[in-house]
Coordinates of C-alpha atoms and ligand atoms in Angstrom, one line a residue:
M13 CA -29.7 35.1 87.8
D14 CA -26.2 33.7 87.8
F15 CA -26.4 30.0 88.4
L16 CA -22.7 29.6 88.3
E17 CA -21.9 31.9 91.2
T18 CA -21.7 28.7 93.2
S19 CA -19.4 26.0 91.9
D20 CA -21.1 23.2 93.8
P21 CA -22.6 21.0 91.1
A22 CA -25.4 19.6 93.3
E23 CA -26.5 23.2 94.2
V24 CA -26.4 24.3 90.6
R25 CA -28.4 21.2 89.6
R26 CA -31.0 21.9 92.3
R27 CA -31.3 25.6 91.3
V28 CA -31.4 25.0 87.6
A29 CA -33.8 22.1 87.9
A30 CA -36.2 24.3 89.8
Q31 CA -36.4 26.6 86.8
L32 CA -37.2 23.8 84.3
R33 CA -40.1 24.5 82.0
V34 CA -41.3 21.5 80.0
V35 CA -43.1 22.6 76.8
A36 CA -45.2 19.6 75.8
R37 CA -45.4 18.3 72.3
A38 CA -48.8 19.9 71.8
D39 CA -47.5 23.3 72.7
H40 CA -44.6 23.7 70.3
C41 CA -44.2 23.4 66.6
I42 CA -41.3 20.9 66.3
S43 CA -42.3 17.9 64.3
R44 CA -40.1 14.9 63.6
Q45 CA -40.8 15.3 59.9
Y46 CA -38.5 18.4 60.0
I47 CA -35.7 16.5 61.8
S48 CA -33.0 14.8 59.8
P49 CA -33.7 11.0 59.7
N50 CA -30.1 10.4 60.7
A51 CA -30.4 12.6 63.8
L52 CA -33.5 10.7 64.7
R53 CA -31.7 7.4 64.2
V54 CA -29.0 8.6 66.6
L55 CA -31.5 9.8 69.2
Y56 CA -33.5 6.5 69.1
R57 CA -30.5 4.3 69.4
L58 CA -29.2 6.3 72.4
R59 CA -32.7 6.1 74.0
D60 CA -33.0 2.4 73.4
A61 CA -29.6 1.8 75.0
G62 CA -31.0 3.5 78.1
F63 CA -29.4 6.9 77.8
S64 CA -31.2 10.2 77.8
A65 CA -30.7 12.1 74.6
G66 CA -32.1 15.2 72.8
L67 CA -31.5 17.6 70.1
V68 CA -29.8 20.8 71.3
G69 CA -28.5 24.2 70.3
G70 CA -29.1 25.8 66.9
A71 CA -31.3 23.0 65.6
V72 CA -33.9 23.4 68.3
R73 CA -33.8 27.2 68.0
D74 CA -34.1 27.1 64.2
L75 CA -36.9 24.5 64.3
L76 CA -38.9 26.6 66.7
L77 CA -38.5 29.6 64.4
G78 CA -39.7 27.5 61.5
N79 CA -36.3 27.6 59.8
R80 CA -34.4 24.6 58.4
P81 CA -31.4 23.9 60.6
K82 CA -28.1 23.5 58.8
D83 CA -27.0 20.7 61.1
F84 CA -28.4 18.7 64.0
D85 CA -26.5 18.4 67.2
V86 CA -27.3 15.8 69.9
A87 CA -26.6 16.0 73.6
T88 CA -26.7 13.0 75.8
N89 CA -25.5 11.6 79.2
A90 CA -23.6 8.9 77.4
T91 CA -19.8 9.5 77.4
P92 CA -18.0 9.7 74.0
E93 CA -16.7 6.2 74.5
Q94 CA -20.2 4.9 75.2
V95 CA -21.5 6.6 72.1
K96 CA -18.6 5.1 70.0
A97 CA -19.6 1.7 71.3
L98 CA -23.1 2.1 69.9
F99 CA -22.2 3.3 66.4
R100 CA -19.9 1.7 64.0
N101 CA -19.8 4.9 61.9
C102 CA -18.6 7.0 64.8
R103 CA -15.4 8.9 65.3
L104 CA -14.2 10.7 68.4
I105 CA -12.8 14.1 67.8
G106 CA -11.4 17.1 69.6
R107 CA -9.0 17.5 72.4
R108 CA -10.1 20.8 73.8
F109 CA -13.7 19.7 73.6
R110 CA -14.1 16.0 73.1
L111 CA -17.1 14.9 70.9
A112 CA -18.5 12.0 68.9
H113 CA -19.2 12.4 65.2
V114 CA -21.6 9.9 63.8
H115 CA -21.2 9.7 60.0
Y116 CA -23.9 9.0 57.5
G117 CA -22.5 9.7 54.0
D118 CA -22.0 13.4 53.9
E119 CA -24.0 14.1 57.0
I120 CA -22.4 14.2 60.4
I121 CA -24.5 14.1 63.5
E122 CA -22.5 15.7 66.3
V123 CA -23.0 14.0 69.7
S124 CA -21.8 15.8 72.8
T125 CA -21.8 14.6 76.3
F126 CA -23.5 16.9 78.9
R127 CA -20.7 19.1 80.2
G128 CA -20.4 19.7 83.9
I129 CA -19.6 23.0 85.6
S130 CA -17.2 22.0 88.3
D131 CA -13.5 21.7 88.0
D132 CA -12.6 18.3 89.4
G133 CA -8.9 19.1 89.4
S134 CA -8.2 16.3 86.9
G135 CA -7.0 18.7 84.2
D136 CA -10.1 18.0 82.2
R137 CA -11.0 21.6 82.4
E138 CA -8.5 24.4 81.9
M139 CA -8.9 28.1 82.5
V140 CA -6.2 30.5 81.5
D141 CA -6.6 34.1 82.8
G142 CA -10.4 33.5 83.2
R143 CA -10.7 32.0 79.7
L144 CA -11.9 28.5 79.2
T145 CA -9.3 26.7 77.1
R146 CA -10.4 23.1 77.5
D147 CA -13.6 21.5 78.8
N148 CA -14.0 17.7 79.2
V149 CA -15.7 17.6 82.5
Y150 CA -19.0 15.7 82.2
G151 CA -22.1 16.5 84.2
S152 CA -25.9 16.6 84.2
I153 CA -28.3 18.2 81.7
E154 CA -28.8 21.1 84.1
E155 CA -25.1 21.9 84.2
D156 CA -24.9 21.4 80.4
A157 CA -27.7 23.9 79.9
V158 CA -26.2 26.7 81.9
R159 CA -22.7 26.5 80.4
R160 CA -24.1 27.2 77.0
D161 CA -23.8 30.7 75.6
F162 CA -27.3 32.2 74.9
T163 CA -30.6 31.2 76.3
V164 CA -32.0 30.5 72.8
N165 CA -29.1 28.0 72.2
A166 CA -29.8 26.0 75.4
L167 CA -33.1 24.3 74.6
Y168 CA -33.4 20.5 74.4
Y169 CA -35.8 18.6 72.3
A170 CA -36.1 15.3 74.3
I171 CA -36.6 12.2 72.3
E172 CA -38.3 10.3 75.2
D173 CA -41.5 12.5 75.1
F174 CA -40.9 15.0 72.2
S175 CA -41.1 17.9 74.6
V176 CA -38.8 21.0 74.6
R177 CA -36.9 21.4 77.9
D178 CA -36.1 24.9 78.9
Y179 CA -33.9 25.6 81.9
V180 CA -33.0 29.2 81.2
G181 CA -36.0 30.9 79.7
G182 CA -34.9 30.3 76.1
F183 CA -38.3 29.3 74.8
E184 CA -39.8 32.7 75.6
D185 CA -36.7 34.4 74.2
V186 CA -37.2 32.6 70.9
Q187 CA -40.8 33.9 70.8
R188 CA -39.6 37.4 71.7
R189 CA -36.7 37.1 69.3
V190 CA -34.1 38.4 71.8
L191 CA -30.6 37.3 72.4
R192 CA -29.7 36.9 76.1
L193 CA -26.6 35.5 77.7
I194 CA -27.0 32.8 80.3
G195 CA -25.5 34.1 83.6
D196 CA -23.3 37.1 84.2
V197 CA -22.4 39.0 81.1
E198 CA -18.9 40.0 82.2
R199 CA -17.9 36.5 83.3
R200 CA -19.3 34.8 80.3
F201 CA -17.6 37.2 77.8
R202 CA -14.3 37.1 79.7
E203 CA -14.5 33.3 79.8
D204 CA -14.7 33.2 76.0
P205 CA -14.6 36.5 74.1
V206 CA -15.5 34.7 70.9
R207 CA -19.0 34.8 72.3
T208 CA -19.1 38.5 71.4
L209 CA -18.7 37.6 67.8
R210 CA -21.2 34.8 68.1
A211 CA -23.7 37.3 69.5
V212 CA -23.2 39.5 66.4
R213 CA -23.5 36.5 64.2
F214 CA -26.8 35.3 65.7
A215 CA -28.2 38.8 65.7
A216 CA -27.4 39.0 62.0
K217 CA -28.6 35.6 61.1
L218 CA -31.8 35.5 63.1
G219 CA -32.6 39.2 63.0
F220 CA -32.9 39.0 66.8
S221 CA -32.5 42.0 69.0
V222 CA -29.7 41.9 71.5
A223 CA -30.5 42.3 75.2
E224 CA -29.2 45.7 76.5
D225 CA -26.7 44.2 78.9
V226 CA -25.4 41.9 76.2
A227 CA -25.1 44.8 73.8
A228 CA -23.1 46.8 76.3
G229 CA -21.0 43.7 77.0
I230 CA -20.1 43.2 73.4
R231 CA -18.8 46.7 73.2
E232 CA -16.9 46.4 76.4
Y233 CA -15.4 42.9 76.0
G234 CA -15.1 42.7 72.2
P235 CA -11.6 44.1 72.4
L236 CA -10.6 40.9 74.2
L237 CA -10.9 39.2 70.8
V238 CA -7.3 40.3 70.1
D239 CA -6.2 37.5 72.4
A240 CA -8.5 34.8 70.9
P241 CA -6.8 32.0 68.9
P242 CA -6.5 33.3 65.3
A243 CA -7.5 29.9 63.8
R244 CA -10.7 29.9 65.8
L245 CA -11.4 33.5 64.6
F246 CA -10.9 32.4 61.0
D247 CA -13.6 29.7 61.5
E248 CA -16.0 32.2 63.1
M249 CA -15.4 34.7 60.3
L250 CA -16.4 32.0 57.7
K251 CA -19.5 31.2 59.7
L252 CA -20.3 34.9 59.9
F253 CA -19.6 35.8 56.3
L254 CA -20.3 32.7 54.3
A255 CA -23.7 31.7 55.7
G256 CA -25.9 34.0 53.7
H257 CA -26.0 37.0 56.1
A258 CA -22.7 38.6 55.5
L259 CA -23.9 42.2 54.9
A260 CA -26.0 42.1 58.1
G261 CA -23.1 40.5 59.9
F262 CA -20.7 43.3 58.8
R263 CA -23.1 46.0 59.9
E264 CA -23.6 44.4 63.3
M265 CA -19.8 44.0 63.7
E266 CA -19.4 47.7 62.9
R267 CA -22.2 48.7 65.2
Y268 CA -20.5 47.0 68.2
G269 CA -16.9 48.0 67.3
L270 CA -15.8 44.4 66.5
F271 CA -14.8 45.2 62.9
A272 CA -12.3 47.7 64.3
V273 CA -10.9 45.0 66.6
L274 CA -10.5 42.3 64.0
F275 CA -9.8 44.5 60.9
P276 CA -8.1 47.6 62.4
E277 CA -6.5 49.0 59.3
S278 CA -9.6 48.4 57.1
S279 CA -11.8 50.0 59.8
L280 CA -9.6 53.1 59.8
A281 CA -9.6 53.3 56.1
I282 CA -13.4 53.0 55.6
H283 CA -13.9 55.7 58.2
K284 CA -11.6 58.0 56.2
D285 CA -13.0 57.1 52.8
P286 CA -16.6 55.9 52.4
R287 CA -15.8 54.3 49.1
G288 CA -14.0 51.5 51.1
R289 CA -17.2 50.8 53.0
A290 CA -19.2 50.8 49.7
L291 CA -16.7 48.2 48.3
I292 CA -17.0 45.9 51.3
E293 CA -20.8 46.2 51.4
A294 CA -21.0 45.5 47.6
A295 CA -18.8 42.4 48.1
L296 CA -20.9 41.1 51.0
A297 CA -24.2 41.8 49.2
S298 CA -22.9 39.8 46.2
T299 CA -21.7 37.0 48.5
D300 CA -25.1 36.7 50.1
A301 CA -26.8 36.7 46.7
R302 CA -24.4 34.0 45.4
I303 CA -25.1 31.9 48.5
A304 CA -28.9 32.3 48.0
L305 CA -28.5 31.0 44.5
G306 CA -26.3 28.0 45.7
K307 CA -23.3 29.4 43.9
P308 CA -19.8 28.9 45.3
V309 CA -18.0 31.6 47.2
T310 CA -14.4 31.7 48.1
P311 CA -12.7 33.0 51.3
A312 CA -9.9 34.4 49.2
F313 CA -12.2 36.8 47.4
L314 CA -14.1 37.6 50.6
F315 CA -10.9 38.5 52.5
A316 CA -9.5 40.3 49.5
S317 CA -12.6 42.6 49.8
L318 CA -12.5 43.0 53.5
L319 CA -8.9 44.0 53.5
W320 CA -8.7 46.0 50.3
P321 CA -9.5 49.4 51.9
A322 CA -6.5 48.7 54.2
V323 CA -4.3 47.9 51.2
E324 CA -5.2 51.0 49.4
Y325 CA -4.8 53.2 52.5
R326 CA -1.4 51.7 53.2
T327 CA -0.4 52.0 49.5
A328 CA -1.1 55.7 49.6
A329 CA 0.9 56.1 52.8
L330 CA 3.9 54.3 51.4
A331 CA 3.7 56.2 48.1
A332 CA 3.7 59.5 50.0
R333 CA 6.9 58.4 51.6
G334 CA 8.4 57.7 48.2
H335 CA 8.5 53.8 48.5
A336 CA 9.6 52.2 45.2
D337 CA 6.8 49.6 45.1
P338 CA 4.0 50.9 47.3
E339 CA 1.3 48.5 46.1
G340 CA 3.4 45.3 46.5
E341 CA 4.8 46.4 49.9
A342 CA 1.3 47.4 51.2
S343 CA -0.2 44.1 50.2
A344 CA 2.6 42.2 51.9
Q345 CA 2.4 44.3 55.1
I346 CA -1.4 43.9 55.4
V347 CA -1.2 40.1 54.9
S348 CA 1.3 39.8 57.7
E349 CA -0.4 42.2 60.1
Q350 CA -3.8 40.6 59.6
A351 CA -2.3 37.1 60.2
Q352 CA -1.8 38.2 63.9
R353 CA -5.6 38.6 64.3
I354 CA -7.1 36.0 62.0
A355 CA -5.3 33.0 60.7
L356 CA -6.0 33.0 57.0
P357 CA -4.6 29.7 55.6
K358 CA -2.1 30.1 52.8
R359 CA -4.4 28.4 50.3
F360 CA -6.6 31.5 50.7
S361 CA -4.1 34.2 51.5
L362 CA -1.9 33.5 48.4
P363 CA -4.7 33.9 45.9
M364 CA -6.0 36.9 47.8
Q365 CA -2.7 38.6 47.5
E366 CA -2.6 37.7 43.8
I367 CA -6.0 39.3 43.3
W368 CA -4.6 42.5 44.8
D369 CA -1.3 42.4 43.0
L370 CA -3.0 42.1 39.6
Q371 CA -5.0 45.3 40.2
P372 CA -2.3 47.8 39.1
R373 CA -1.7 45.7 36.0
F374 CA -5.2 46.7 34.6
V375 CA -3.8 50.1 34.0
T376 CA -1.7 49.8 30.9
N377 CA -1.5 50.9 27.4
Q378 CA 0.7 48.1 26.1
R379 CA -0.9 45.3 24.1
K380 CA 1.6 42.7 25.3
R381 CA 0.7 43.3 28.9
V382 CA -3.0 43.2 28.1
Q383 CA -2.5 39.8 26.5
R384 CA -0.4 38.5 29.3
L385 CA -3.0 39.6 31.9
L386 CA -5.9 38.1 29.9
A387 CA -4.1 34.8 29.9
H388 CA -3.2 34.9 33.6
P389 CA -4.6 32.0 35.6
R390 CA -6.1 34.3 38.2
F391 CA -7.4 36.8 35.6
R392 CA -11.1 36.0 36.2
A393 CA -10.9 36.6 40.0
A394 CA -8.8 39.7 39.5
F395 CA -11.3 41.1 36.9
D396 CA -14.3 40.3 39.2
F397 CA -12.4 42.3 41.8
L398 CA -11.9 45.2 39.4
L399 CA -15.7 45.2 38.8
L400 CA -16.2 45.3 42.5
R401 CA -13.9 48.2 42.8
A402 CA -15.6 50.0 40.0
S403 CA -19.0 49.6 41.7
A404 CA -17.6 51.7 44.6
H405 CA -15.4 54.0 42.5
A406 CA -16.8 55.9 39.5
D407 CA -13.3 56.5 38.1
L408 CA -12.8 52.8 37.4
V409 CA -16.1 52.2 35.5
E410 CA -14.5 53.1 32.2
L411 CA -11.5 50.9 32.8
A412 CA -13.6 47.9 33.8
A413 CA -15.7 48.3 30.7
R414 CA -12.6 48.2 28.5
W415 CA -11.5 45.0 30.1
E416 CA -15.0 43.6 29.8
R417 CA -14.9 44.3 26.0
A418 CA -11.4 42.9 25.8
Q419 CA -12.6 39.5 26.9
R420 CA -15.1 39.5 24.1
D421 CA -13.3 41.4 21.3
G422 CA -9.6 40.9 22.1
P423 CA -6.9 43.0 23.7
D424 CA -7.2 46.1 21.5
A425 CA -10.4 47.0 23.3
V426 CA -8.3 48.0 26.3
L427 CA -6.1 50.3 24.3
E428 CA -8.8 52.1 22.2
G429 CA -8.2 55.8 22.3
L430 CA -5.2 55.6 24.6
P431 CA -1.9 57.3 23.7
P432 CA 0.6 54.7 22.5
P433 CA 3.3 53.5 24.9
E434 CA 6.7 55.3 25.0
H435 CA 9.0 52.4 24.3
G436 CA 12.0 51.8 26.5
S437 CA 11.3 54.5 29.1
A438 CA 12.8 53.6 32.4
A439 CA 9.6 54.2 34.3
E440 CA 7.8 51.6 32.2
V441 CA 10.3 48.8 32.2
A442 CA 11.8 48.7 35.7
P443 CA 8.8 48.1 37.9
R444 CA 7.5 45.3 35.6
K445 CA 10.7 43.2 36.0
K446 CA 10.6 43.6 39.8
R447 CA 7.0 42.7 40.1
R448 CA 7.3 39.6 38.0
R449 CA 10.1 38.2 40.2
R450 CA 8.1 38.7 43.3
R451 CA 4.9 37.1 42.1
K452 CA 6.3 33.9 40.7
P453 CA 6.3 31.7 43.8
A454 CA 2.7 32.8 44.7
V455 CA 1.5 31.7 41.2
A456 CA 3.2 28.4 41.4
S457 CA 1.9 27.3 44.8
A458 CA -1.6 28.6 44.3
A459 CA -1.8 26.7 41.0
A460 CA -0.5 23.6 42.8
E461 CA -3.6 23.7 45.1
Ligands
ATP517 P1 -25.5 27.5 63.9 O1 -26.9 27.4 63.4 O2 -24.8 28.7 63.4 O3 -24.8 26.2 63.8 P2 -25.5 26.9 66.7 O4 -26.3 27.5 67.8 O5 -25.8 25.5 66.4 O6 -25.7 27.9 65.4 P3 -22.8 26.1 67.0 O7 -21.5 26.9 66.9 O8 -23.1 25.0 66.0 O9 -24.0 27.1 67.0 O10 -22.8 25.5 68.5 C1 -23.8 24.6 68.9 C2 -24.2 24.9 70.4 O11 -23.1 24.7 71.3 C3 -24.7 26.3 70.6 O12 -26.1 26.4 70.3 C4 -24.4 26.5 72.0 O13 -25.4 25.9 72.8 C5 -23.1 25.8 72.3 N1 -21.9 26.6 72.1 C6 -21.2 26.7 70.9 N2 -20.2 27.6 71.1 C7 -20.2 28.0 72.4 C8 -19.5 28.9 73.2 N3 -18.4 29.5 72.7 N4 -19.8 29.0 74.5 C9 -20.9 28.4 75.0 N5 -21.7 27.6 74.3 C10 -21.4 27.4 73.0
MG518 MG1 -24.8 24.2 64.9

């Protein structure tokens, strides 16, 4: 059932409209009391101005599942300019994908105009090598439905009669809890490989099964993610890992080979040494637990964990080749290599690298260094990271316990029972000087954040 094998919009409209299933108010569980009052305001105003409007996407899906949507998206036949004319508190955003944002305090209701499926030659739609890079061609609700990614994401809750409109079989797929792509798997994944990652995210978040052809498609076209824009991948990573289902998300990524595509070196490392996987899983489980408790989580710590197995692996390789500063060099190399896949903004990559670079400094028998590390502005994050490492690495438990005590009882707790330092030995002084020079700018700019 590939509606888009013809590019004649009238034909698509006809075929898709023939599939329409209207689920009347009495036959579904979506009640207005679960819809954000601001989203309702937007819907009513559009309706009263003579436009057709409905909730769409994740909100409808989540409401049908009895979950609370994290945001409410509206779709309408009004153009962004027409929407703007109706709302004072409205801003138009996006070039690649033009949208209206209606602001109510902290809440933003995203209003998108039905997208069409034809290329009218105006440059409002751009394809590069079969990939959709820009889409501002407007169309009918039928066309809008079939250009969405998964059937469960293409349901509309219509404000005119409170029905759910289903053009692609999504209502039944929600009931059966299965993720199916709309249209031909190969074409849809080639058009936008990020959809492979979205599939994994929805499978993790919703606990849905993945249709067989989609599962095969993720494995086959997932490698195309290497050409996806790194900034977009960073956004997707945050949606995957900071929405309360990070551990499930990681396991799904692994299952479909996407972790190897986006984190190649870490993937290699965790397959060689299971302690790397244990560390990542512990980090993600604690991220999920923090989110469940409403505690803050930082992308710096998250990425520090995801990439640490790579850093350790590279450190070992460099040390074996006799590199003078294997830890520092490994961390610098991994940061720059990873940037080619996922664009980690500097405000996260600098503290991430600092967390790494502080790790070797936990191993010391000098009181002065213990004091200096305890006073370091990034000590807390670095220590939390040491605890995380210890959770996957029995050899570090004792070290972590010493530093735990040191925070309570003072620096001597770290030194207890250790042989005293040999003052002035070359091995002890030289690396310290070198490390301090390299670290300075990172500390300064991270502190300036
Ligand atoms: P979440 O609950 O995580 O926000 P969502 O389904 O709302 O899930 P969004 O990324 O907010 O996901 O996107 C909103 C809707 O836009 C989707 O439900 C889908 O219909 C459509 N959409 C988003 N990204 C794509 C894409 N890459 N290709 C096709 N349709 C997409
Ligand atoms: Mg959404």
